[in-house]
mmCIF file of C-alpha atoms in Angstrom:
data_model
loop_
_atom_site.group_PDB
_atom_site.id
_atom_site.type_symbol
_atom_site.label_atom_id
_atom_site.label_comp_id
_atom_site.label_asym_id
_atom_site.label_seq_id
_atom_site.Cartn_x
_atom_site.Cartn_y
_atom_site.Cartn_z
ATOM 1 C CA MET A 73 -251.925 119.705 17.845
ATOM 2 C CA PHE A 74 -254.872 118.666 15.327
ATOM 3 C CA LEU A 75 -258.022 119.261 14.348
ATOM 4 C CA ILE A 76 -261.509 118.132 12.390
ATOM 5 C CA ASP A 77 -261.760 120.832 9.721
ATOM 6 C CA ARG A 78 -265.421 120.853 8.510
ATOM 7 C CA ASN A 79 -265.320 122.895 5.332
ATOM 8 C CA ASN A 80 -262.745 120.201 3.851
ATOM 9 C CA ILE A 81 -265.468 117.443 5.228
ATOM 10 C CA SER A 82 -267.936 118.966 3.397
ATOM 11 C CA SER A 83 -266.000 118.874 0.073
ATOM 12 C CA VAL A 84 -264.380 115.316 0.021
ATOM 13 C CA SER A 85 -268.290 114.371 0.802
ATOM 14 C CA LYS A 86 -269.918 116.023 -1.918
ATOM 15 C CA VAL A 87 -267.496 114.321 -4.244
ATOM 16 C CA ILE A 88 -268.157 111.037 -2.460
ATOM 17 C CA ALA A 89 -271.772 111.291 -2.774
ATOM 18 C CA GLU A 90 -271.219 111.205 -6.792
ATOM 19 C CA LEU A 91 -269.302 108.138 -7.063
ATOM 20 C CA ASP A 92 -271.826 104.817 -7.097
ATOM 21 C CA LEU A 93 -269.482 102.952 -4.510
ATOM 22 C CA LYS A 94 -270.828 99.251 -4.179
ATOM 23 C CA ARG A 95 -270.170 97.893 -0.813
ATOM 24 C CA ASP A 96 -267.709 94.261 -1.350
ATOM 25 C CA SER A 97 -269.557 90.704 -1.120
ATOM 26 C CA TYR A 98 -266.002 89.437 0.241
ATOM 27 C CA ASP A 99 -266.256 86.111 -1.475
ATOM 28 C CA ASP A 100 -263.197 86.362 -3.973
ATOM 29 C CA PRO A 101 -262.012 82.619 -3.406
ATOM 30 C CA HIS A 102 -258.364 83.672 -3.542
ATOM 31 C CA PHE A 103 -259.572 86.039 0.035
ATOM 32 C CA PHE A 104 -261.970 84.454 1.597
ATOM 33 C CA PRO A 105 -264.211 80.861 2.209
ATOM 34 C CA PRO A 106 -267.078 79.606 0.120
ATOM 35 C CA ARG A 107 -270.320 80.455 2.590
ATOM 36 C CA SER A 108 -271.189 76.833 1.851
ATOM 37 C CA VAL A 109 -268.499 75.425 4.710
ATOM 38 C CA ASP A 110 -269.542 74.991 8.007
ATOM 39 C CA GLN A 111 -270.192 78.095 9.688
ATOM 40 C CA GLU A 112 -267.579 77.498 12.719
ATOM 41 C CA LEU A 113 -264.850 77.439 10.904
ATOM 42 C CA GLN A 114 -265.644 80.443 8.635
ATOM 43 C CA LEU A 115 -266.336 82.267 11.680
ATOM 44 C CA GLY A 116 -262.686 80.985 12.712
ATOM 45 C CA TYR A 117 -261.178 82.385 9.509
ATOM 46 C CA PHE A 118 -261.988 85.721 9.589
ATOM 47 C CA VAL A 119 -261.411 86.076 13.876
ATOM 48 C CA ALA A 120 -258.195 84.677 13.245
ATOM 49 C CA MET A 121 -256.991 86.605 9.511
ATOM 50 C CA VAL A 122 -258.205 89.741 11.234
ATOM 51 C CA ALA A 123 -256.370 89.137 14.322
ATOM 52 C CA ILE A 124 -253.190 89.594 12.372
ATOM 53 C CA ASP A 125 -254.602 91.876 9.473
ATOM 54 C CA HIS A 126 -251.763 94.626 10.701
ATOM 55 C CA ARG A 127 -248.873 96.122 9.102
ATOM 56 C CA THR A 128 -246.935 93.453 6.560
ATOM 57 C CA GLY A 129 -244.227 95.767 5.193
ATOM 58 C CA THR A 130 -241.655 97.786 7.375
ATOM 59 C CA PRO A 131 -238.827 100.233 6.145
ATOM 60 C CA LEU A 132 -236.901 96.944 5.577
ATOM 61 C CA GLY A 133 -238.633 95.566 2.881
ATOM 62 C CA ALA A 134 -242.544 94.689 1.731
ATOM 63 C CA PHE A 135 -244.544 91.667 2.142
ATOM 64 C CA GLU A 136 -244.684 90.623 -1.368
ATOM 65 C CA GLY A 137 -244.700 87.797 -4.314
ATOM 66 C CA TYR A 138 -246.316 85.655 -6.483
ATOM 67 C CA VAL A 139 -248.890 82.890 -5.835
ATOM 68 C CA ASN A 140 -249.114 80.422 -9.115
ATOM 69 C CA GLY A 141 -248.471 83.333 -11.193
ATOM 70 C CA GLU A 142 -250.385 85.793 -9.244
ATOM 71 C CA PHE A 143 -248.835 89.322 -7.379
ATOM 72 C CA PHE A 144 -250.083 89.788 -4.026
ATOM 73 C CA HIS A 145 -248.906 92.312 -2.154
ATOM 74 C CA GLY A 146 -249.358 93.138 1.540
ATOM 75 C CA ALA A 147 -252.995 92.055 3.168
ATOM 76 C CA ASP A 148 -253.762 90.121 0.229
ATOM 77 C CA LEU A 149 -250.716 87.903 0.341
ATOM 78 C CA LEU A 150 -251.449 87.222 3.368
ATOM 79 C CA TYR A 151 -254.901 86.407 3.186
ATOM 80 C CA ARG A 152 -254.149 84.924 -0.171
ATOM 81 C CA LEU A 153 -251.806 82.194 2.207
ATOM 82 C CA GLY A 154 -254.511 82.039 5.005
ATOM 83 C CA MET A 155 -257.241 80.420 2.407
ATOM 84 C CA LEU A 156 -254.281 78.305 0.757
ATOM 85 C CA ILE A 157 -254.204 76.543 4.252
ATOM 86 C CA PHE A 158 -258.398 76.966 4.459
ATOM 87 C CA LYS A 159 -258.305 74.465 1.392
ATOM 88 C CA ASP A 160 -256.373 72.350 2.350
ATOM 89 C CA ASP A 161 -256.527 72.157 6.502
ATOM 90 C CA PRO A 162 -259.680 74.212 7.624
ATOM 91 C CA GLU A 163 -259.306 72.602 10.606
ATOM 92 C CA PHE A 164 -256.219 74.956 11.515
ATOM 93 C CA PHE A 165 -258.777 78.057 12.099
ATOM 94 C CA SER A 166 -260.553 75.927 14.696
ATOM 95 C CA ALA A 167 -260.446 77.275 18.218
ATOM 96 C CA ASP A 168 -258.575 73.875 19.497
ATOM 97 C CA ARG A 169 -256.179 74.446 17.076
ATOM 98 C CA LEU A 170 -255.419 78.187 17.147
ATOM 99 C CA SER A 171 -255.130 77.128 21.180
ATOM 100 C CA ARG A 172 -252.282 74.498 20.116
ATOM 101 C CA LEU A 173 -250.422 76.899 17.816
ATOM 102 C CA THR A 174 -247.150 76.682 17.864
ATOM 103 C CA TYR A 175 -244.464 78.690 15.443
ATOM 104 C CA ASP A 176 -243.274 75.825 13.596
ATOM 105 C CA ASP A 177 -247.722 75.796 12.301
ATOM 106 C CA SER A 178 -247.670 79.494 12.277
ATOM 107 C CA ARG A 179 -244.793 79.041 9.905
ATOM 108 C CA ARG A 180 -247.140 77.676 7.523
ATOM 109 C CA LEU A 181 -249.191 80.595 6.940
ATOM 110 C CA LEU A 182 -246.920 83.001 7.720
ATOM 111 C CA GLU A 183 -243.480 82.139 5.578
ATOM 112 C CA PHE A 184 -242.992 82.859 2.355
ATOM 113 C CA ASP A 185 -240.876 82.328 -0.566
ATOM 114 C CA GLY A 186 -237.961 81.530 2.268
ATOM 115 C CA ARG A 187 -239.012 84.894 3.906
ATOM 116 C CA ILE A 188 -241.096 85.116 6.425
ATOM 117 C CA ILE A 189 -243.442 88.010 8.165
ATOM 118 C CA TRP A 190 -241.718 90.629 10.437
ATOM 119 C CA ASP A 191 -243.259 89.820 13.514
ATOM 120 C CA TYR A 192 -244.287 86.323 13.020
ATOM 121 C CA HIS A 193 -243.784 85.636 17.042
ATOM 122 C CA VAL A 194 -246.174 88.485 17.878
ATOM 123 C CA ARG A 195 -248.709 86.933 15.392
ATOM 124 C CA THR A 196 -248.206 83.668 16.623
ATOM 125 C CA PHE A 197 -249.155 84.418 20.065
ATOM 126 C CA LEU A 198 -251.825 86.811 18.803
ATOM 127 C CA LEU A 199 -253.329 83.798 17.482
ATOM 128 C CA ARG A 200 -253.312 81.391 19.857
ATOM 129 C CA ASP A 201 -254.265 84.019 22.433
ATOM 130 C CA ILE A 202 -257.672 84.247 20.124
ATOM 131 C CA GLY A 203 -257.843 79.888 20.774
ATOM 132 C CA GLU A 204 -257.127 79.866 24.266
ATOM 133 C CA LYS A 205 -259.676 82.558 25.116
ATOM 134 C CA THR A 206 -262.317 81.540 23.084
ATOM 135 C CA LEU A 207 -262.521 77.727 24.814
ATOM 136 C CA GLU A 208 -261.962 79.023 27.547
ATOM 137 C CA PHE A 209 -264.859 81.638 27.564
ATOM 138 C CA TYR A 210 -267.007 80.962 24.619
ATOM 139 C CA GLY A 211 -266.150 77.673 23.663
ATOM 140 C CA SER A 212 -266.982 77.907 19.813
ATOM 141 C CA PHE A 213 -266.663 81.009 17.473
ATOM 142 C CA ARG A 214 -270.581 80.863 17.238
ATOM 143 C CA GLU A 215 -270.812 81.695 21.042
ATOM 144 C CA LEU A 216 -268.390 84.549 20.928
ATOM 145 C CA LEU A 217 -270.306 85.723 17.983
ATOM 146 C CA ASP A 218 -273.611 85.435 19.425
ATOM 147 C CA VAL A 219 -274.423 88.883 18.745
ATOM 148 C CA ARG A 220 -277.185 91.382 17.581
ATOM 149 C CA ASN A 221 -275.435 94.935 17.643
ATOM 150 C CA VAL A 222 -271.636 95.840 16.559
ATOM 151 C CA LEU A 223 -270.519 97.646 19.818
ATOM 152 C CA GLU A 224 -271.704 94.684 22.059
ATOM 153 C CA LEU A 225 -269.129 92.789 19.607
ATOM 154 C CA ILE A 226 -266.335 95.925 19.929
ATOM 155 C CA GLU A 227 -266.610 94.969 23.909
ATOM 156 C CA ARG A 228 -266.238 91.118 23.847
ATOM 157 C CA LEU A 229 -263.502 91.538 21.380
ATOM 158 C CA LYS A 230 -261.491 93.287 24.045
ATOM 159 C CA LEU A 231 -261.154 90.101 25.353
ATOM 160 C CA PHE A 232 -258.382 89.446 22.976
ATOM 161 C CA ARG A 233 -255.269 91.113 22.762
ATOM 162 C CA ALA A 234 -255.433 90.994 19.247
ATOM 163 C CA TYR A 235 -258.144 93.280 19.449
ATOM 164 C CA GLU A 236 -257.143 95.767 22.100
ATOM 165 C CA ASP A 237 -256.787 98.713 20.192
ATOM 166 C CA PRO A 238 -259.006 101.514 21.494
ATOM 167 C CA VAL A 239 -259.504 102.867 17.968
ATOM 168 C CA ALA A 240 -261.126 99.119 17.156
ATOM 169 C CA LYS A 241 -259.368 98.666 13.841
ATOM 170 C CA LYS A 242 -259.311 95.321 13.427
ATOM 171 C CA SER A 243 -263.048 94.830 15.781
ATOM 172 C CA TYR A 244 -264.756 97.510 13.006
ATOM 173 C CA LEU A 245 -262.840 95.324 10.364
ATOM 174 C CA LEU A 246 -264.162 91.956 11.441
ATOM 175 C CA ALA A 247 -267.289 93.689 12.151
ATOM 176 C CA LYS A 248 -267.547 94.745 8.385
ATOM 177 C CA PHE A 249 -266.770 91.562 6.795
ATOM 178 C CA LEU A 250 -268.920 89.536 9.373
ATOM 179 C CA ASP A 251 -271.897 92.007 8.384
ATOM 180 C CA GLY A 252 -271.106 91.908 4.167
ATOM 181 C CA ARG A 253 -271.305 88.062 4.605
ATOM 182 C CA GLU A 254 -274.367 87.640 6.711
ATOM 183 C CA LEU A 255 -272.793 85.917 9.778
ATOM 184 C CA VAL A 256 -274.294 88.276 11.775
ATOM 185 C CA ARG A 257 -276.535 90.434 11.578
ATOM 186 C CA PHE A 258 -276.527 94.150 13.353
ATOM 187 C CA LEU A 259 -279.209 95.795 14.615
ATOM 188 C CA ASP A 260 -276.929 99.065 15.402
ATOM 189 C CA LYS A 261 -276.021 100.312 11.912
ATOM 190 C CA GLU A 262 -275.579 103.310 12.800
ATOM 191 C CA ASN A 263 -272.698 102.837 15.815
ATOM 192 C CA PHE A 264 -270.827 100.968 12.049
ATOM 193 C CA GLU A 265 -267.228 103.109 12.011
ATOM 194 C CA VAL A 266 -264.416 102.796 9.470
ATOM 195 C CA ALA A 267 -261.366 100.522 10.315
ATOM 196 C CA VAL A 268 -258.719 103.287 10.292
ATOM 197 C CA ASP A 269 -255.603 102.130 9.267
ATOM 198 C CA ASN A 270 -252.452 103.770 7.654
ATOM 199 C CA HIS A 271 -254.006 103.937 4.529
ATOM 200 C CA LEU A 272 -257.429 105.641 6.082
ATOM 201 C CA SER A 273 -255.537 107.906 7.880
ATOM 202 C CA ARG A 274 -252.740 109.151 5.055
ATOM 203 C CA LEU A 275 -256.319 110.020 2.586
ATOM 204 C CA ALA A 276 -257.534 112.065 5.931
ATOM 205 C CA ILE A 277 -254.037 113.779 6.470
ATOM 206 C CA ARG A 278 -253.707 115.017 2.492
ATOM 207 C CA LEU A 279 -257.320 115.913 2.119
ATOM 208 C CA GLY A 280 -257.485 117.988 4.822
ATOM 209 C CA ILE A 281 -259.942 116.254 7.119
ATOM 210 C CA ILE A 282 -257.945 116.466 9.737
ATOM 211 C CA ARG A 283 -255.263 119.657 9.813
ATOM 212 C CA PHE A 284 -252.128 120.230 12.106
ATOM 213 C CA LEU A 285 -251.298 123.071 13.756
ATOM 214 C CA ASP A 286 -247.400 122.271 13.086
ATOM 215 C CA TYR A 287 -246.627 119.469 10.385
ATOM 216 C CA THR A 288 -243.032 118.900 11.640
ATOM 217 C CA TYR A 289 -244.246 114.969 12.827
ATOM 218 C CA ILE A 290 -245.614 114.613 9.593
ATOM 219 C CA GLU A 291 -242.732 115.984 7.330
ATOM 220 C CA LYS A 292 -239.970 114.538 9.072
ATOM 221 C CA GLN A 293 -241.300 111.502 9.949
ATOM 222 C CA ILE A 294 -240.984 110.887 13.465
ATOM 223 C CA GLU A 295 -242.114 108.060 15.278
ATOM 224 C CA VAL A 296 -245.621 109.249 17.442
ATOM 225 C CA PRO A 297 -246.006 107.858 20.871
ATOM 226 C CA ARG A 298 -248.982 105.586 21.579
ATOM 227 C CA ASP A 299 -250.952 108.132 23.158
ATOM 228 C CA PHE A 300 -250.543 111.193 20.037
ATOM 229 C CA ASP A 301 -251.133 107.765 17.558
ATOM 230 C CA VAL A 302 -254.415 106.921 19.757
ATOM 231 C CA GLU A 303 -256.324 110.546 19.236
ATOM 232 C CA LEU A 304 -255.200 110.896 16.112
ATOM 233 C CA ARG A 305 -256.936 107.908 14.796
ATOM 234 C CA LEU A 306 -260.126 108.799 16.951
ATOM 235 C CA ALA A 307 -260.341 111.923 15.631
ATOM 236 C CA ILE A 308 -259.853 110.378 11.180
ATOM 237 C CA ARG A 309 -262.520 107.757 12.277
ATOM 238 C CA LYS A 310 -264.543 110.853 13.467
ATOM 239 C CA ALA A 311 -264.131 112.723 10.402
ATOM 240 C CA TRP A 312 -264.649 109.843 8.323
ATOM 241 C CA LYS A 313 -267.740 109.478 10.276
ATOM 242 C CA LEU A 314 -268.623 113.147 9.527
ATOM 243 C CA VAL A 315 -268.048 112.094 5.770
ATOM 244 C CA SER A 316 -270.250 108.954 6.131
ATOM 245 C CA LYS A 317 -273.257 111.211 7.246
ATOM 246 C CA LEU A 318 -272.960 113.975 4.821
ATOM 247 C CA SER A 319 -272.191 111.488 1.760
ATOM 248 C CA ASN A 320 -275.087 108.921 2.565
ATOM 249 C CA VAL A 321 -272.215 106.400 2.160
ATOM 250 C CA ASP A 322 -272.450 103.695 5.183
ATOM 251 C CA PRO A 323 -269.153 103.248 7.017
ATOM 252 C CA PHE A 324 -268.195 99.752 5.954
ATOM 253 C CA THR A 325 -269.476 100.723 1.949
ATOM 254 C CA LEU A 326 -266.353 103.435 2.438
ATOM 255 C CA ASP A 327 -264.332 101.919 4.292
ATOM 256 C CA ASP A 328 -263.755 99.438 1.470
ATOM 257 C CA PHE A 329 -263.247 102.380 -1.171
ATOM 258 C CA LEU A 330 -261.286 104.298 1.020
ATOM 259 C CA TRP A 331 -258.724 101.179 1.752
ATOM 260 C CA SER A 332 -258.848 99.881 -1.814
ATOM 261 C CA PHE A 333 -257.953 103.904 -3.516
ATOM 262 C CA GLY A 334 -255.641 104.596 -0.829
ATOM 263 C CA ARG A 335 -253.641 101.596 -2.029
ATOM 264 C CA ARG A 336 -253.692 102.142 -5.893
ATOM 265 C CA VAL A 337 -253.985 105.543 -6.095
ATOM 266 C CA CYS A 338 -253.143 107.492 -2.837
ATOM 267 C CA ARG A 339 -250.047 105.838 -2.364
ATOM 268 C CA GLN A 340 -247.266 106.995 0.078
ATOM 269 C CA ASN A 341 -245.142 107.734 -2.759
ATOM 270 C CA LYS A 342 -246.020 108.703 -6.491
ATOM 271 C CA PRO A 343 -249.869 108.877 -5.957
ATOM 272 C CA LYS A 344 -251.932 108.974 -8.841
ATOM 273 C CA CYS A 345 -252.900 112.678 -9.050
ATOM 274 C CA GLY A 346 -254.641 112.311 -12.490
ATOM 275 C CA ASP A 347 -256.681 108.994 -11.493
ATOM 276 C CA CYS A 348 -258.646 111.084 -8.783
ATOM 277 C CA PRO A 349 -262.199 112.459 -8.479
ATOM 278 C CA PHE A 350 -261.021 114.667 -5.678
ATOM 279 C CA ARG A 351 -258.037 116.488 -7.171
ATOM 280 C CA ASP A 352 -259.679 119.348 -7.190
ATOM 281 C CA VAL A 353 -260.823 119.792 -3.196
ATOM 282 C CA CYS A 354 -257.454 117.814 -2.146
ATOM 283 C CA LEU A 355 -255.187 120.038 0.465
ATOM 284 C CA ALA A 356 -251.880 117.922 -0.306
ATOM 285 C CA ARG A 357 -252.674 119.019 -4.124
ATOM 286 C CA SER A 358 -253.138 122.545 -3.732
ATOM 287 C CA LEU A 359 -250.355 122.759 -1.172
ATOM 288 C CA ASN A 360 -247.853 120.641 -3.528
ATOM 289 C CA LYS A 361 -247.263 118.294 -0.340
ATOM 290 C CA TYR A 362 -248.020 114.923 -0.260
ATOM 291 C CA TRP A 363 -247.568 114.069 3.132
ATOM 292 C CA PHE A 364 -247.220 110.549 4.463
ATOM 293 C CA GLU A 365 -249.487 109.294 7.245
ATOM 294 C CA HIS A 366 -247.685 109.385 10.801
ATOM 295 C CA ARG A 367 -245.404 107.519 11.781
ATOM 296 C CA TYR A 368 -246.272 104.513 14.445
ATOM 297 C CA ILE A 369 -244.231 101.343 13.164
ATOM 298 C CA LEU A 370 -244.034 98.911 15.797
ATOM 299 C CA THR A 371 -248.001 98.099 16.580
ATOM 300 C CA TRP A 372 -250.252 95.136 16.205
ATOM 301 C CA TYR A 373 -252.816 97.193 16.134
ATOM 302 C CA TYR A 374 -253.815 98.364 12.628
#
């Protein structure tokens, strides 16, 4: 069905090793709270926002627009709206408030310019579930996140519906933020992984570090079943981990780069191959077949 191509992994790794990648600090005030505010509220913000950080756009339209004269798209707009609420009402992200979240409450976060995100009922449910279970099982976000290794964090987060993805996209994204902000100090950095979403999947397919025996599902954009999606993203995660090891770039730094690169350069439509450092090793470019990622839309996993 599909396989990991170690030859292409080697070629891609050599390019990445030469890019001098730097880790983000996750301090941009457009998207993240100041480090000076109460730690419980910082933790609540990250747990809650990552919980609803999945597909924002659908074939029906993009989630984007201007906020105070600045344009934001997709996840950037979601976090920008989150920070507007955090600035005015940081207790919104407390476990107690989340546990009592109403649809009217969530519209403050998920509605923009008269439009509301496509699955706001689902995201409201996920946020309420976070608040209820945090209070019931841990009492606070500090206690929930009182861990020393990332595998323990992944296991704890499985309690929540938002973090039940077998590939743990949201869990590793949260771990990346917590580690980068020094809110949690993980001792098992060898267990870090990239957070596999549609961008990292598309890059893996186009670069050929994942190869298909039959590209029909990809080329015809046929909706794949859940098991196929999970198996494929697990393989993609493994492939990027090999790239991380060969390039000597840690998975969280690699994830920062790949996510941004997939949005800015190797986009679904009209990829900017002239700006791409991988153009000489890219399978898609060599075949002139700029595949999209596999199609699996109705999910809150990523």
